[in-house]
Structure formats: structure tokens, C-alpha cells
Amino acid sequence: GLVGSEMCIRDSYAWVAYQTAYLKANYPTEYMASVLSNNMNDIKQVTFFMEESKRMGIPIFGPDVNESNYTFTINKAGAIRFGLGAVRGLGSGPIDEIVEVRKEQAFTSVFDFAKRVNLRLCNKRVFESLLYAGGMDSLNTQVHRSQYFVQTGASRPFVEQVISYGRDYQDQVGKRQMVIFDMSDDVSTPE
């Protein structure tokens, strides 16, 4: 009895190993994206599998608010895009908000991002996590991510100014919607 069940378990493991090897050999990008997604909470495992992907010739791009989802995915170029769920400091609420808002239109700048997302979900901590991880690098090629954190004199860091801009813009839009007979479409909050 016991010998038969051990053989059955061993055969099951062999079958799973065969299927895994088949997927890795025939669908390497999809396989590695799946493996990375399943290990998102363990940075050592993510690092190991990212190195394995690079060894296999599969490019991995960093996180991007215009392309990343919660998990690791494959972009149109056939590369793996880093999942926002693996970025420290981001939870599922802000990630869901980012993905939902960008469905309407891709973000064009960090100011556009601040204007459109719910700033209660995407607070300063979320902005900082995205900036540190490079998730907003594609939004502004003139500003290096370190410049968002520079504080000169009495002024606030640039990241705080961007968030303040988004909050002011959203407040103006909210106030404008409360005035029934307001015919203007302009909301004047300078970037």
C-alpha cells in the first residue's frame, strides 16, 4: 500500500517537473513573468529570477506607471515589465487606482499623474516609492528622480510641490462642479 502511494506521488512530481520544463523551454518569457509574480514578496527570490531571466536573454524593464500592472507582465515589445506589487511601499489600493485611471489615457507628466489620481490613495509615500523605484522616469525626461527630493532654502521638495499642485487642481475642479451655472471649462492652476 505505502509503496504504491509513494510511486504515485513521485510520478506526480515528475509530471509537474515535465510540465514546468516544457513551459520554460517553449514559453520562457511568460514562464519567468509568472515565476517572478509568484515570488514578489521575497526580494531575494525576485533578484534570483531576474538574473535568471537576463541569463536566458529575456529583458526586464523597471516599473512604469504607464505600463506596469500589479504583477510582472509582458509588454508589447516582448519584455517583462516589473510589477508594481513588488515595489516596496505600494499597496493594492494605489496600484488599482493607477491602473484604472490610466485606462482612459496614459499619463503625460508627473503633473498629469497628480491631477488625475485619487491623492488620498496615492499619497506622498506612494509618490516617493514610485519615484525611488523609477516608476515615473518615463513621465519627465528633463527631471532626474533625485531632483524630486532636493530641498533648496525654505522651499519644499519638488515631490511635495507636485502633490500640492494636484491637490489644488482637484480642489478647483471640485469647487467648479459645485457651481451649477459656471460655463467656463478652465481650471487655472499653473504647473
Coordinates of C-alpha atoms in Angstrom, one line a residue:
G1 CA 0.0 0.0 0.0
L2 CA 2.5 2.6 1.1
V3 CA 5.0 1.8 -1.7
G4 CA 2.2 2.3 -4.3
S5 CA 1.2 5.7 -3.0
E6 CA 4.9 6.9 -2.9
M7 CA 5.3 5.9 -6.5
C8 CA 2.1 7.8 -7.3
I9 CA 3.4 11.0 -5.5
R10 CA 6.8 10.6 -7.3
D11 CA 5.1 10.2 -10.6
S12 CA 3.0 13.3 -9.9
Y13 CA 6.2 15.3 -9.1
A14 CA 7.7 14.0 -12.3
W15 CA 4.7 15.2 -14.3
V16 CA 4.8 18.6 -12.7
A17 CA 8.5 18.9 -13.4
Y18 CA 8.0 17.9 -17.0
Q19 CA 5.2 20.5 -17.5
T20 CA 7.4 23.2 -15.8
A21 CA 10.4 22.3 -18.1
Y22 CA 8.1 22.4 -21.1
L23 CA 6.7 25.8 -20.3
K24 CA 10.2 27.2 -19.5
A25 CA 11.6 25.9 -22.8
N26 CA 8.6 26.9 -25.1
Y27 CA 7.2 30.0 -23.3
P28 CA 10.2 31.4 -21.5
T29 CA 9.0 35.0 -21.1
E30 CA 5.6 34.0 -19.9
Y31 CA 7.1 31.4 -17.5
M32 CA 9.5 33.9 -16.0
A33 CA 6.9 36.6 -15.6
S34 CA 4.7 34.1 -13.8
V35 CA 7.6 32.9 -11.5
L36 CA 8.5 36.5 -10.7
S37 CA 4.9 37.3 -9.9
N38 CA 4.6 34.3 -7.6
N39 CA 7.7 35.4 -5.7
M40 CA 7.0 39.2 -5.5
N41 CA 7.1 39.2 -1.7
D42 CA 10.6 37.8 -1.4
I43 CA 13.2 40.2 -2.8
K44 CA 16.0 37.6 -2.8
Q45 CA 13.8 35.3 -5.0
V46 CA 12.9 38.2 -7.3
T47 CA 16.6 39.1 -7.6
F48 CA 17.5 35.5 -8.4
F49 CA 14.8 35.1 -11.0
M50 CA 15.6 38.5 -12.6
E51 CA 19.2 37.3 -13.0
E52 CA 17.9 34.0 -14.4
S53 CA 15.7 35.9 -16.9
K54 CA 18.7 38.1 -18.0
R55 CA 20.8 34.9 -18.4
M56 CA 18.0 33.5 -20.6
G57 CA 18.1 36.7 -22.8
I58 CA 14.8 38.0 -21.6
P59 CA 14.9 41.7 -21.0
I60 CA 13.3 43.0 -17.8
F61 CA 12.2 46.7 -17.6
G62 CA 11.7 48.5 -14.4
P63 CA 8.3 49.7 -13.1
D64 CA 6.4 52.3 -15.0
V65 CA 3.1 53.9 -14.1
N66 CA 2.0 53.8 -17.8
E67 CA 2.7 50.1 -18.4
S68 CA 3.1 48.1 -15.2
N69 CA 0.3 46.2 -13.5
Y70 CA 0.2 44.7 -10.0
T71 CA 2.1 41.6 -11.2
F72 CA 5.0 41.1 -13.6
T73 CA 3.7 41.3 -17.1
I74 CA 4.9 41.1 -20.7
N75 CA 4.8 44.3 -22.7
K76 CA 4.2 44.8 -26.4
A77 CA 8.0 44.6 -27.0
G78 CA 8.1 41.1 -25.5
A79 CA 10.0 42.1 -22.4
I80 CA 9.0 41.6 -18.8
R81 CA 7.7 44.7 -17.1
F82 CA 8.3 44.9 -13.4
G83 CA 5.1 44.6 -11.3
L84 CA 4.1 47.5 -9.1
G85 CA 3.1 45.0 -6.4
A86 CA 6.8 44.2 -5.9
V87 CA 7.7 47.9 -5.2
R88 CA 8.1 48.5 -1.5
G89 CA 5.6 51.0 -0.1
L90 CA 2.8 50.4 -2.7
G91 CA -0.3 48.5 -1.7
S92 CA -3.1 47.1 -3.9
G93 CA -5.3 50.2 -3.4
P94 CA -2.9 52.7 -5.0
I95 CA -1.9 50.3 -7.7
D96 CA -5.6 49.6 -8.7
E97 CA -6.1 53.4 -8.8
I98 CA -3.2 53.9 -11.1
V99 CA -4.2 51.1 -13.5
E100 CA -7.8 52.2 -13.5
V101 CA -7.1 55.9 -14.2
R102 CA -4.6 55.2 -16.9
K103 CA -7.1 53.2 -18.9
E104 CA -8.7 56.4 -20.0
Q105 CA -5.4 57.8 -21.2
A106 CA -1.7 57.3 -20.4
F107 CA -0.1 59.8 -18.0
T108 CA 1.8 62.5 -19.9
S109 CA 3.7 64.1 -17.0
V110 CA 4.1 63.9 -13.2
F111 CA 1.7 66.8 -13.0
D112 CA -0.9 65.0 -15.1
F113 CA -0.5 62.0 -12.8
A114 CA -1.0 64.2 -9.7
K115 CA -4.1 65.8 -11.3
R116 CA -5.8 62.5 -12.2
V117 CA -5.2 60.0 -9.4
N118 CA -7.0 60.0 -6.1
L119 CA -4.5 61.7 -3.8
R120 CA -6.0 60.0 -0.7
L121 CA -4.9 56.7 -2.1
C122 CA -1.8 57.9 -3.9
N123 CA -0.3 59.9 -1.1
K124 CA 3.3 61.2 -0.6
R125 CA 4.5 57.8 0.5
V126 CA 3.2 56.3 -2.8
F127 CA 4.8 59.1 -4.9
E128 CA 8.1 58.6 -3.1
S129 CA 8.0 54.8 -3.6
L130 CA 7.2 55.2 -7.3
L131 CA 10.0 57.8 -7.7
Y132 CA 12.6 55.8 -5.9
A133 CA 11.8 52.7 -8.0
G134 CA 11.9 54.7 -11.3
G135 CA 8.2 54.2 -11.9
M136 CA 7.8 57.8 -13.1
D137 CA 11.1 58.1 -15.1
S138 CA 9.2 57.9 -18.4
L139 CA 6.9 60.9 -17.4
N140 CA 9.6 63.6 -17.3
T141 CA 12.9 63.2 -19.1
Q142 CA 14.1 66.6 -18.1
V143 CA 14.0 65.9 -14.3
H144 CA 16.1 63.1 -12.8
R145 CA 14.3 61.2 -10.0
S146 CA 16.7 62.5 -7.4
Q147 CA 15.7 66.1 -8.1
Y148 CA 12.2 65.4 -6.7
F149 CA 13.7 65.2 -3.3
V150 CA 16.0 68.2 -3.3
Q151 CA 15.1 70.9 -0.9
T152 CA 16.6 74.3 -1.5
G153 CA 16.3 77.0 1.1
A154 CA 12.9 77.4 2.5
S155 CA 11.1 75.7 -0.4
R156 CA 9.6 72.3 -0.1
P157 CA 11.0 69.3 -2.1
F158 CA 9.7 69.1 -5.6
V159 CA 7.6 66.0 -4.9
E160 CA 5.7 67.9 -2.3
Q161 CA 5.1 70.7 -4.7
V162 CA 3.8 68.3 -7.3
I163 CA 1.3 66.7 -4.8
S164 CA 0.2 70.2 -3.7
Y165 CA -0.4 71.1 -7.3
G166 CA -2.5 68.0 -7.8
R167 CA -4.5 68.7 -4.6
D168 CA -5.1 72.4 -5.6
Y169 CA -6.2 71.3 -9.1
Q170 CA -8.6 68.7 -7.8
D171 CA -10.0 71.2 -5.3
Q172 CA -10.6 73.7 -8.0
V173 CA -12.3 71.1 -10.2
G174 CA -14.5 70.1 -7.2
K175 CA -15.5 73.7 -6.5
R176 CA -16.2 74.4 -10.2
Q177 CA -18.5 71.3 -10.3
M178 CA -20.5 72.7 -7.3
V179 CA -21.3 75.9 -9.2
I180 CA -24.2 74.9 -11.5
F181 CA -24.1 77.8 -13.9
D182 CA -20.3 78.0 -14.3
M183 CA -19.8 78.0 -18.1
S184 CA -16.0 78.1 -18.2
D185 CA -14.0 74.9 -18.8
D186 CA -10.7 76.4 -17.5
V187 CA -9.2 75.4 -14.2
S188 CA -6.3 77.7 -13.6
T189 CA -3.6 76.1 -11.5
P190 CA -0.2 76.6 -13.1
E191 CA 2.3 73.8 -13.1

